[in-house]
Short mmCIF file of C-alpha atoms and ligand atoms in Angstrom, two decimals:
data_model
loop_
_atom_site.label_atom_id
_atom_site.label_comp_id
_atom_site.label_asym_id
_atom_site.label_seq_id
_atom_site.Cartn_x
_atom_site.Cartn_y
_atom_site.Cartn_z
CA UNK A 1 228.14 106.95 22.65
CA UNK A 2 229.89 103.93 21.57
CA UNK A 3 233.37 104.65 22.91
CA UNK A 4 231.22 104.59 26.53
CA UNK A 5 228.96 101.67 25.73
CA UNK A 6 231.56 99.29 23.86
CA UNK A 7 232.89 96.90 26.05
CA UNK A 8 234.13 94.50 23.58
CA UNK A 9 238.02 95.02 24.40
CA UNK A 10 237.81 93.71 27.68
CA UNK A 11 234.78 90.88 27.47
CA UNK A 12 235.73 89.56 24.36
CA UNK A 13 237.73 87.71 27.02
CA UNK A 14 234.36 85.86 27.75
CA UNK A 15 234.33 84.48 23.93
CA UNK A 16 234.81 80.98 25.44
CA UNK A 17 231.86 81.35 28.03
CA UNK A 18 229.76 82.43 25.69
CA UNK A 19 230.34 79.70 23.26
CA UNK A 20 229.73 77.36 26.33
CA UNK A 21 226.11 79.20 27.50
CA UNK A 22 225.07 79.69 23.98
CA UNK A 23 225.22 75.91 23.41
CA UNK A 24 223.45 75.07 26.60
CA UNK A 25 220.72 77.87 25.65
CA UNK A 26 220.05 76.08 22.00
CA UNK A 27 219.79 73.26 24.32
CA UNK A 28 216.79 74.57 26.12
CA UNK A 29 215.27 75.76 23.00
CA UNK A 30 215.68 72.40 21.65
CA UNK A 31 213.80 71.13 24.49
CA UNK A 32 211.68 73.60 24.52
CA UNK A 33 210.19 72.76 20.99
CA UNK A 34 211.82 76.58 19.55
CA UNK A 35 214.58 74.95 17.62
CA UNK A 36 215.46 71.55 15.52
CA UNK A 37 217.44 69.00 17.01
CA UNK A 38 219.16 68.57 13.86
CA UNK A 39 220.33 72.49 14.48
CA UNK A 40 222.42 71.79 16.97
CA UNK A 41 225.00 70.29 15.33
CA UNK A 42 225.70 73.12 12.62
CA UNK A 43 225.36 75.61 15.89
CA UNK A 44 228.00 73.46 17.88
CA UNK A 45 230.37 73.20 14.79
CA UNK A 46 230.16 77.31 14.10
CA UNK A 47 230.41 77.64 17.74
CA UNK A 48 233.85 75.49 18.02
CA UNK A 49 235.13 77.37 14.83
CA UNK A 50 234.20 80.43 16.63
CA UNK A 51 236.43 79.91 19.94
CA UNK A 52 239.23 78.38 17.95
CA UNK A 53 239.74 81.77 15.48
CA UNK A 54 239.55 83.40 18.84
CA UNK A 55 242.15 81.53 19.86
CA UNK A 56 244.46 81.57 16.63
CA UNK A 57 243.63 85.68 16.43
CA UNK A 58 241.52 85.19 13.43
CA UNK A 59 238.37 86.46 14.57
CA UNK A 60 237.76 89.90 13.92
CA UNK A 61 235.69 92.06 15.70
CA UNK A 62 233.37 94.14 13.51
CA UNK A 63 232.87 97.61 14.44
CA UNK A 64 229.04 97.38 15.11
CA UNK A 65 230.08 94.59 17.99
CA UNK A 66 229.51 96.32 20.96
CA UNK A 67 230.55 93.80 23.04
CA UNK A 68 231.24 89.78 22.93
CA UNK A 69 227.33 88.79 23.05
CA UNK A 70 226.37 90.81 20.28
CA UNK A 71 229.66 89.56 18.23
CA UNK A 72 228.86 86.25 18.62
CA UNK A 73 225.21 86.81 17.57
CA UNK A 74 226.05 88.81 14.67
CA UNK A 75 228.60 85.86 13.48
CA UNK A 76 225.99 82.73 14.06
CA UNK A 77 223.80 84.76 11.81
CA UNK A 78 225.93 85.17 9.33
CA UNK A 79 227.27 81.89 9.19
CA UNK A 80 224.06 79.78 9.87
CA UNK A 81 221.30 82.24 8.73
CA UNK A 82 218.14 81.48 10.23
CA UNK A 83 219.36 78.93 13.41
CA UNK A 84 221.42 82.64 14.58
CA UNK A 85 218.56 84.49 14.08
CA UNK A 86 216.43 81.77 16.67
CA UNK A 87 219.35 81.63 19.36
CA UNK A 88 218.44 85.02 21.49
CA UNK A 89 214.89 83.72 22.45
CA UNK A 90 214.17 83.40 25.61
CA UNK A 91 217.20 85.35 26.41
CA UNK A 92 219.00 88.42 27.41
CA UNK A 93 222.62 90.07 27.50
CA UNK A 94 221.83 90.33 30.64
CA UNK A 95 221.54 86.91 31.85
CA UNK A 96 223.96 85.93 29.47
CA UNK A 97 226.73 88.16 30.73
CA UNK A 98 225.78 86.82 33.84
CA UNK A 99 226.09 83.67 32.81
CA UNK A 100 229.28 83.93 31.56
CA UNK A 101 230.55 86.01 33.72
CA UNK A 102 229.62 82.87 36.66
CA UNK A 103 231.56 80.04 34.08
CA UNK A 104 234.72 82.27 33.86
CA UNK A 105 234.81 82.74 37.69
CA UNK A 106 234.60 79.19 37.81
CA UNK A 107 238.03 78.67 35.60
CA UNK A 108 239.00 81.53 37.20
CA UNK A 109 239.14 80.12 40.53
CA UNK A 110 240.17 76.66 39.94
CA UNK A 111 243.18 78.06 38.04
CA UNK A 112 244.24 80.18 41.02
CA UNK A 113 243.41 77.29 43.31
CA UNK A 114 246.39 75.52 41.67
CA UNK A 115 248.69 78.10 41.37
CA UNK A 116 248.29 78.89 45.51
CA UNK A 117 248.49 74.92 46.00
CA UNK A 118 251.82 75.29 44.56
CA UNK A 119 253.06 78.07 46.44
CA UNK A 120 251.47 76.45 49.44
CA UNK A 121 253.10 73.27 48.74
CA UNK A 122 256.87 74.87 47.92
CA UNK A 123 256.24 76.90 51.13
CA UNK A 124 255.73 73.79 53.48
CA UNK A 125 258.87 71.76 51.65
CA UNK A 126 260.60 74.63 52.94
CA UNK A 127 259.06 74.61 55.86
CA UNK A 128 260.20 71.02 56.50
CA UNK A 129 263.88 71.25 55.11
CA UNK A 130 263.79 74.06 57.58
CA UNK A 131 262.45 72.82 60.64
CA UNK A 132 265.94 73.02 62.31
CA UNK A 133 267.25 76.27 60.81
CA UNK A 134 266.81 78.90 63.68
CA UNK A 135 265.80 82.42 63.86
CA UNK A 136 264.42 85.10 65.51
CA UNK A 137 260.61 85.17 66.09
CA UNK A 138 259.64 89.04 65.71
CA UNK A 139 256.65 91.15 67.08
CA UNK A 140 256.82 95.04 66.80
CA UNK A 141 260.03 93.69 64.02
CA UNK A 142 261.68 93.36 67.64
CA UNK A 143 263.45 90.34 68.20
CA UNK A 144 260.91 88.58 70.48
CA UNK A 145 261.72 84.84 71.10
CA UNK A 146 263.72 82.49 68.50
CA UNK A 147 261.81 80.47 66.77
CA UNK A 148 263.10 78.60 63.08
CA UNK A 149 262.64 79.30 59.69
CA UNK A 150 260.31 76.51 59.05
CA UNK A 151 257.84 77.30 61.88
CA UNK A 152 257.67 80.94 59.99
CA UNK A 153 257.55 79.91 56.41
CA UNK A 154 254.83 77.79 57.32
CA UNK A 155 253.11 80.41 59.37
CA UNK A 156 252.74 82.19 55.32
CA UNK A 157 251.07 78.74 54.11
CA UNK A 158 248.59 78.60 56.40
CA UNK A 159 247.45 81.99 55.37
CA UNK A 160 247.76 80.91 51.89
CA UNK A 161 245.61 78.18 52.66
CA UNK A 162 243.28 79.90 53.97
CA UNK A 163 243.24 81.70 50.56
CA UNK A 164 242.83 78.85 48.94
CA UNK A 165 239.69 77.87 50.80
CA UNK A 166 238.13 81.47 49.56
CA UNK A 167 238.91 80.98 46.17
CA UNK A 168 237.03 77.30 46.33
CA UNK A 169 234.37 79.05 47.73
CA UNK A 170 234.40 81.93 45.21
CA UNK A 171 234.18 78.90 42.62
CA UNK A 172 231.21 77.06 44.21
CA UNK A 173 229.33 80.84 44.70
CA UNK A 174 229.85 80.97 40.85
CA UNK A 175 228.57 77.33 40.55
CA UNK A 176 224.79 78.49 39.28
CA UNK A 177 223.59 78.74 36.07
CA UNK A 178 221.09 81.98 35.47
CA UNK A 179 220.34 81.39 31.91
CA UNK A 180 216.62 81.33 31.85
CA UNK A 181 216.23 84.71 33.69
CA UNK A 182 216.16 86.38 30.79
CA UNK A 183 215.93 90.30 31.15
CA UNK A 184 215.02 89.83 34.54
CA UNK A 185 211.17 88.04 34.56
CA UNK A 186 212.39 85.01 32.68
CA UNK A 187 209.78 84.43 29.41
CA UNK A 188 206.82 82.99 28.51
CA UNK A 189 208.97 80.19 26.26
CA UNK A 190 208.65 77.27 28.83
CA UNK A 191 212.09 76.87 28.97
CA UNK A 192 213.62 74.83 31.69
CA UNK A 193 216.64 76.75 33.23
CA UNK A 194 217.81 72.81 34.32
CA UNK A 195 218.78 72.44 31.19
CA UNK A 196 221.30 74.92 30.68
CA UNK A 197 222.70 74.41 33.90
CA UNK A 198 223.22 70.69 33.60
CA UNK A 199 224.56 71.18 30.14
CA UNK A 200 227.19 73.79 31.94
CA UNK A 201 227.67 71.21 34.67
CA UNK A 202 226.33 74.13 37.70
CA UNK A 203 225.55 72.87 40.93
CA UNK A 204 222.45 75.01 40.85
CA UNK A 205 219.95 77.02 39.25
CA UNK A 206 218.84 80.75 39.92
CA UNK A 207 215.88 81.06 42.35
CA UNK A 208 214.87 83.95 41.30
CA UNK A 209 215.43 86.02 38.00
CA UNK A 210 215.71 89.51 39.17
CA UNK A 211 218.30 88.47 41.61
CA UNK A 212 219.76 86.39 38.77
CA UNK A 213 220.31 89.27 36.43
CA UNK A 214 221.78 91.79 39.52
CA UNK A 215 224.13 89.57 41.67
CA UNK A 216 227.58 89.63 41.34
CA UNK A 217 227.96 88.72 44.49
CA UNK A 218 230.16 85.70 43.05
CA UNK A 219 232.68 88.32 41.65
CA UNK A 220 233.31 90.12 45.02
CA UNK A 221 233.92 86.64 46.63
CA UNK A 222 236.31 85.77 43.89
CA UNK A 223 237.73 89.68 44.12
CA UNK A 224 237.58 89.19 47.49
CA UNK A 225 240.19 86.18 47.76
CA UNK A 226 242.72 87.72 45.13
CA UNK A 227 242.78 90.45 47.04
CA UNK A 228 243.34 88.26 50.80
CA UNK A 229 246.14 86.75 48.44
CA UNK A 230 247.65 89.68 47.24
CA UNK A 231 247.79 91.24 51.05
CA UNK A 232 249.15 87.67 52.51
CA UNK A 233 252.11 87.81 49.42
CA UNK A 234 252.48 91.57 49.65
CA UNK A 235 253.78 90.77 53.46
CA UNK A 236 255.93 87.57 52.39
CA UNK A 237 257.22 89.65 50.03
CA UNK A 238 258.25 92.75 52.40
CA UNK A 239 259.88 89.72 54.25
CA UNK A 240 262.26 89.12 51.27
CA UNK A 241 262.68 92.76 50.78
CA UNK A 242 263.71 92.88 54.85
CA UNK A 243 265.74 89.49 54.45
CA UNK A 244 267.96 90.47 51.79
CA UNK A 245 268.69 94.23 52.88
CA UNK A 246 272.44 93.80 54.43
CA UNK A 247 270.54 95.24 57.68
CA UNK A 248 269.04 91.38 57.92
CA UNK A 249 271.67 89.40 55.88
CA UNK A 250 269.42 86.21 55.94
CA UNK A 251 268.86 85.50 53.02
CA UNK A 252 270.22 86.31 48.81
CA UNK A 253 268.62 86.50 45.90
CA UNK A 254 270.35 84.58 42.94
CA UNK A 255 270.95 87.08 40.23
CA UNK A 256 268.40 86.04 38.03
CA UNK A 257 265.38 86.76 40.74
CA UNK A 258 267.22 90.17 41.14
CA UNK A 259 267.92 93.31 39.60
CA UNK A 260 270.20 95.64 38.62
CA UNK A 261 270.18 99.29 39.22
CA UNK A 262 271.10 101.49 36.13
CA UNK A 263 274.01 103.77 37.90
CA UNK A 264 275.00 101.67 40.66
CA UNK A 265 276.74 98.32 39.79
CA UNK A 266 276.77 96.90 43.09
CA UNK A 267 273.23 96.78 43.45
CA UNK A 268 270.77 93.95 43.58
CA UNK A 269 267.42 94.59 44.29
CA UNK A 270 264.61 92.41 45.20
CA UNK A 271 262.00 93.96 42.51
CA UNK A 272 260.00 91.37 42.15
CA UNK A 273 259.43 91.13 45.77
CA UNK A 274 258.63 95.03 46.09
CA UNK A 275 256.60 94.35 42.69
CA UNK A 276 254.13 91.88 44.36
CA UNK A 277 254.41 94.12 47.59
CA UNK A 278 253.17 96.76 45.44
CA UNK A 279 250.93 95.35 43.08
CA UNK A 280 248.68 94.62 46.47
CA UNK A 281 247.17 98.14 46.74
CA UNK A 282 245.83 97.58 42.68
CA UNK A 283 244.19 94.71 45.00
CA UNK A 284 242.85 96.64 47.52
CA UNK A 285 241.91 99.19 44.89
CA UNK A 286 239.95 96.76 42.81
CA UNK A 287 237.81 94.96 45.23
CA UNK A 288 237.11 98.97 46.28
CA UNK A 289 235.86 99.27 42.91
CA UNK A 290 233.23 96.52 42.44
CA UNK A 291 232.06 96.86 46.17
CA UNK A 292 231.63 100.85 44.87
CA UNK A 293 229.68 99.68 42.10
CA UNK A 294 227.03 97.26 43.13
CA UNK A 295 226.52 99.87 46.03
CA UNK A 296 222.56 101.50 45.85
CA UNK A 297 222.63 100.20 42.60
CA UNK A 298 218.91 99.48 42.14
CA UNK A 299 217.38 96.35 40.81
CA UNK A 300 217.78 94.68 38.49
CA UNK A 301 220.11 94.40 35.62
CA UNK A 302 222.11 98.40 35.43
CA UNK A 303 225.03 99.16 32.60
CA UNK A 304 227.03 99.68 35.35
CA UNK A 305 227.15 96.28 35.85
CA UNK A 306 229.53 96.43 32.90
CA UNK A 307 232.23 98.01 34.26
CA UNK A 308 232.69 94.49 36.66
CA UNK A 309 235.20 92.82 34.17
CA UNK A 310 237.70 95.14 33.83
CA UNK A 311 238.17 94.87 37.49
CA UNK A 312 237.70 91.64 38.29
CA UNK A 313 239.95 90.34 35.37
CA UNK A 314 242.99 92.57 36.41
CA UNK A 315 242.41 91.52 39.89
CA UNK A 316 242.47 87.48 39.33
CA UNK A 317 245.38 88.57 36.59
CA UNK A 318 247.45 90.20 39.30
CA UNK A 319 246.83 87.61 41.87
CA UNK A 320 247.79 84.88 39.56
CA UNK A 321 251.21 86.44 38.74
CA UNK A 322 251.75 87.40 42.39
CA UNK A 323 251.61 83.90 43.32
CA UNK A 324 253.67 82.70 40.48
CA UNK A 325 256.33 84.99 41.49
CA UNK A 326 256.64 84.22 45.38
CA UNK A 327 256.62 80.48 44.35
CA UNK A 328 259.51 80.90 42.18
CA UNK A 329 260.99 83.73 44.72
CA UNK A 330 261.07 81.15 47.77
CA UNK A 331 262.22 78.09 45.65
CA UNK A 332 265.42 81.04 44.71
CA UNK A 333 266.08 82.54 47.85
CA UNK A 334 269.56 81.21 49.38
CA UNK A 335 268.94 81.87 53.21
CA UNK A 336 272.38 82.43 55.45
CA UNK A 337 271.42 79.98 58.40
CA UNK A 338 274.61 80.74 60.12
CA UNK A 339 273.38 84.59 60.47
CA UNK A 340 269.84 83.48 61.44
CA UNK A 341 271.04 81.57 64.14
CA UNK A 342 273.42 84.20 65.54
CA UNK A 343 270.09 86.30 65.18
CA UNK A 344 268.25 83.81 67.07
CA UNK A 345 270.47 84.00 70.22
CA UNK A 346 270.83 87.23 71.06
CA UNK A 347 268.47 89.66 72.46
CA UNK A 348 266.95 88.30 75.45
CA UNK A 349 265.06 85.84 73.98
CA UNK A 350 265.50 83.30 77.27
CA UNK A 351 263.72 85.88 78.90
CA UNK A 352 260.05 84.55 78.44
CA UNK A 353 261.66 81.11 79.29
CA UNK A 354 263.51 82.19 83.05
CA UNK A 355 259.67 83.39 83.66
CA UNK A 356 258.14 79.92 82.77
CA UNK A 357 260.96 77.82 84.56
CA UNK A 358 259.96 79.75 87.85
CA UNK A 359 256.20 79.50 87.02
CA UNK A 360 257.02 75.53 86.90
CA UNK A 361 258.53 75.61 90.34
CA UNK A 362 255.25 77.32 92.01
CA UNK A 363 256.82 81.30 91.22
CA UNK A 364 253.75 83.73 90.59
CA UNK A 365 253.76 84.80 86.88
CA UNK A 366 253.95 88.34 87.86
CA UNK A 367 256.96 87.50 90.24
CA UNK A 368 258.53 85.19 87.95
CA UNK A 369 258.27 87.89 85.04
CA UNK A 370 259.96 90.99 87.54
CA UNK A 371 262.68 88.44 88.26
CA UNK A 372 263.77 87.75 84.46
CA UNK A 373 263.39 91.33 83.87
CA UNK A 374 266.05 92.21 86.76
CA UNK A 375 268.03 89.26 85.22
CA UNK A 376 267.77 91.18 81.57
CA UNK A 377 268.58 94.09 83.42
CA UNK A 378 271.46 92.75 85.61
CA UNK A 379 273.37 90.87 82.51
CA UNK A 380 272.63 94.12 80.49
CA UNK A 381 274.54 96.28 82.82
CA UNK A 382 277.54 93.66 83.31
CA UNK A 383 277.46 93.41 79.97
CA UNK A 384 277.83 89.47 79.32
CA UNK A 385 275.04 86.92 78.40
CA UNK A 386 272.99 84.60 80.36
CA UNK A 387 275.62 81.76 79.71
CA UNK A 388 278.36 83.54 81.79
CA UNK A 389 275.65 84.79 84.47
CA UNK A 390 277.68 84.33 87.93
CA UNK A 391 275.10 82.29 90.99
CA UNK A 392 275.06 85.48 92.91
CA UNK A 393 273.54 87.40 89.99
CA UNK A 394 270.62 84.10 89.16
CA UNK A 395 269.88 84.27 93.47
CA UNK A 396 269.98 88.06 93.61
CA UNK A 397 267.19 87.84 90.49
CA UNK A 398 265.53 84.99 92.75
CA UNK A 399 266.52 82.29 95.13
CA UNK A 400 265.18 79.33 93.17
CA UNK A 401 267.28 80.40 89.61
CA UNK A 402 270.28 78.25 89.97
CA UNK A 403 273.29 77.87 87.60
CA UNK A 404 271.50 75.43 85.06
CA UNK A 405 269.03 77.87 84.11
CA UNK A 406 271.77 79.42 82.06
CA UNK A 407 271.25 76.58 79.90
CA UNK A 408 268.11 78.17 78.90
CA UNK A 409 269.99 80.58 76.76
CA UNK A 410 270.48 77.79 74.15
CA UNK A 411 267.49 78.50 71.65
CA UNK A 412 267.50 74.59 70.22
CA UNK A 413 266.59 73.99 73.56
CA UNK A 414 263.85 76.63 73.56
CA UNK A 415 262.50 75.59 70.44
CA UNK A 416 262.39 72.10 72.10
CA UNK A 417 260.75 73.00 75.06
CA UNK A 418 257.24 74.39 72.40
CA UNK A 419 256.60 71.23 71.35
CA UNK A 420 253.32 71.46 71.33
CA UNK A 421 251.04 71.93 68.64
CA UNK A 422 251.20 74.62 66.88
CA UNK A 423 254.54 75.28 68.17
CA UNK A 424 257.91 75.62 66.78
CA UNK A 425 259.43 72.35 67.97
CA UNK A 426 261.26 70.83 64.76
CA UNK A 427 258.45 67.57 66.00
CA UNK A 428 255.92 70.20 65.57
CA UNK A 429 256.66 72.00 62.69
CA UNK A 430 257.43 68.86 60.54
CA UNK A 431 253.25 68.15 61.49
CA UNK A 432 252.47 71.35 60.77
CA UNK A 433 254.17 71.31 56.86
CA UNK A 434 252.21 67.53 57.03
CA UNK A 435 248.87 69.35 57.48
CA UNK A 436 249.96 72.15 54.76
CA UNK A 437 250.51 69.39 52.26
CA UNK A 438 247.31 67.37 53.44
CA UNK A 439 245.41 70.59 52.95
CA UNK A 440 246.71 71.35 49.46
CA UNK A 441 246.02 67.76 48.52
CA UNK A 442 242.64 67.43 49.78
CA UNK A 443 241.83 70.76 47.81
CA UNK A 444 243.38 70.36 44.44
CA UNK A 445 241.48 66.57 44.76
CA UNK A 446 238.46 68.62 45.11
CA UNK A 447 238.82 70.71 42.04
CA UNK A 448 237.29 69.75 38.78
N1 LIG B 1 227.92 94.32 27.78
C1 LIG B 1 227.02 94.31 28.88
C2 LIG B 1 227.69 93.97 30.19
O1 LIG B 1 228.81 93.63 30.17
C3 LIG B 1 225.91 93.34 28.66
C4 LIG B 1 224.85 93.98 27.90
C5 LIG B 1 223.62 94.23 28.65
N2 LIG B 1 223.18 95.42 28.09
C6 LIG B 1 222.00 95.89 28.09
N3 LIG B 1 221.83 97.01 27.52
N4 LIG B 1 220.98 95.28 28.62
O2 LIG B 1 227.10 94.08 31.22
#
């Protein structure tokens, strides 16, 4: 029975939540008339001491604790006597798990939302100091049309960003206090959930108790964006894992962000890159998991409810460290711009461009796009590149390619000719790590 029920292992991780909605509870008793004034301060002090033996490992968990609530009942009792005894009124574990559950989502999410705004900010300083480095643009991992580093390392911020907007929303869903609810039909105390929640500093107040007691709606959200995060890093970190392969040769990992392998010296792998790449189907799995349990689970409060920690907690705790690592990854990663731009050349990647120039003089796109293909075809079978193309080859293709168009081979020039927004113009691109940074800014200003 108890090694099922006990969930102190794993929420006594909430100690410092529950410190925080036990004082705003005595608060609402005080108000309430169901407890002294003058008890507050004696409750605050063993409170304090409380979350600081926590902290220094002191506090030991008897084995009657079933779980953090119950601990830190059992311990106001014993230390205050008859002001422990008073503190549960008007309350249950179930609102109070909620409860806490809501203020560690909270922390939870702001502490994320920095370590993305980070990653998002090293990201578009790379993006910048890159806006000029060029390499291929892939689709299908075919080499599609060249494009430069910066334009694709911002490409990853952007979807970091939008990360980071979930995770401030995950914080404001979490942003309500439900201390009041009770079991799930609040009490006949007359105490004034306000209270509480403007002594926790929520933005709201539960509307309505049952639904107080059952949602954990805010957990999916935050589960939700760690697990966005952790499938946007697992794919900038199969990039690294591509990048550094000798197949790519575009980039290195210093020896410190690599490993070893334990019978062949040569090697250095990109671990930590295949780690976070990895780590994302734990991600996957987890938000899975809490979806699973909150399905046809019937109102209101269920023990199943329980079993939300363990997942959410690893979740935020893998996301966190995910992040971490690509930040310090990309800041290591020596990129090889010579090879990228070699990369960036070849492969037809004028192609899309001969099309356009046509469509600009008044060519059909489907005309203009048969003609580059014979082009492709035509240098493919000489077996020489658009810059050596002979005038009888451009008007056999079509009559208005001339000479100059070979000049369209030159992928600075392509990148030039995108400079629109959005596009991978070193103009553009040097906006778009502006708007990264502006983003990140405005965010992290946001955040408490
Ligand atoms: N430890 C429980 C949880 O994490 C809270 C206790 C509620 N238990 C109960 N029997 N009403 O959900």
């Amino acid at each position: 029975m108890l090694r099922l029920t006990a969930s102190i292992d794993v929420d006594i991780a909430l100690l410092g939540c529950d410190v925080a909605a036990t004082k705003a509870h005595a608060r609402a008793l005080v108000k309430a008339g169901l407890l002294e004034p003058a008890a507050l301060e004696a409750l605050d002090g063993a409170l304090d001491d409380l979350a600081r033996e926590w902290r220094e490992g002191t506090l030991r968990p008897h084995p009657e604790d079933e779980d953090v609530h119950s601990l830190v009942e059992r311990e106001l009792t014993t230390r205050l006597g008859d002001v422990g005894s008073r503190i549960h009124a008007g309350r249950s574990r179930n609102d109070l798990v909620a409860a806490d559950l809501r203020l560690w989502c909270r922390d939870a999410a702001v502490d994320l939302c920095r370590v993305t705004g980070s990653l998002i900010a090293s990201l578009a300083d790379l993006a910048e100091e890159h806006t000029d480095t060029l390499m291929p643009g892939y689709t299908h991992l075919q080499r599609a049309q060249p494009v430069s580093l910066g334009f694709h390392l911002a490409a990853h911020g952007f979807a970091v960003a939008r990360d980071m907007t979930r995770l401030q929303a995950a914080r404001a869903a979490a942003d309500v206090s439900v201390l009041g609810a009770g079991a799930l039909a609040t009490s006949t105390l007359g105490l004034d959930p306000k209270v509480a929640a403007t002594e926790l500093g929520c933005a709201g107040v539960f509307a309505n108790a049952i639904d107080a007691v059952s949602d954990r709606d805010f957990a999916v959200d935050l589960t939700y964006a760690c697990t966005t995060l952790a499938v946007h890093l697992s794919r900038l970190a199969e990039e690294i894992v591509l990048w550094t392969s000798a197949e790519f040769g575009f980039a290195s990992l210093p020896d410190e962000w690599s490993t070893g392998s334990s019978m062949m010296p040569q090697k250095r792998n990109p671990d930590l890159a295949e780690l976070v790449r990895g780590r994302s189907a734990g991600a996957i799995g987890d938000l899975t998991s809490l979806l699973t349990l909150l399905k046809a689970l019937p109102l209101a409060y269920g023990r199943d409810l329980q079993e939300d920690k363990e997942v959410l907690f690893r979740s935020v705790a893998r996301a966190g460290d995910a992040a971490l690592a690509m930040t310090r990854l990309m800041a290591a990663l020596d990129f090889d711009t010579a090879r990228l731009g070699e990369a960036a050349a070849g492969g037809g990647g004028w192609a899309t461009d001969v099309a356009e120039a046509l469509v600009m003089r008044g060519v059909p796109f489907r005309h203009a796009h048969r003609a580059a293909g014979r082009l492709v075809a035509g240098l493919e079978e000489l077996g020489i590149e658009l810059a050596e193309a002979s005038q009888e080859l451009l008007a056999d293709c079509h009559p208005l390619l001339d000479l100059d168009d070979r000049g369209l081979a030159d992928p600075k020039s392509a990148l030039e000719r995108r400079s629109m927004p959005g596009g991978p113009a070193p103009s553009s691109v040097r906006e778009q790590a502006q708007t990264l940074k502006r983003l990140v800014q405005g965010m992290v200003r946001e955040l408490p």
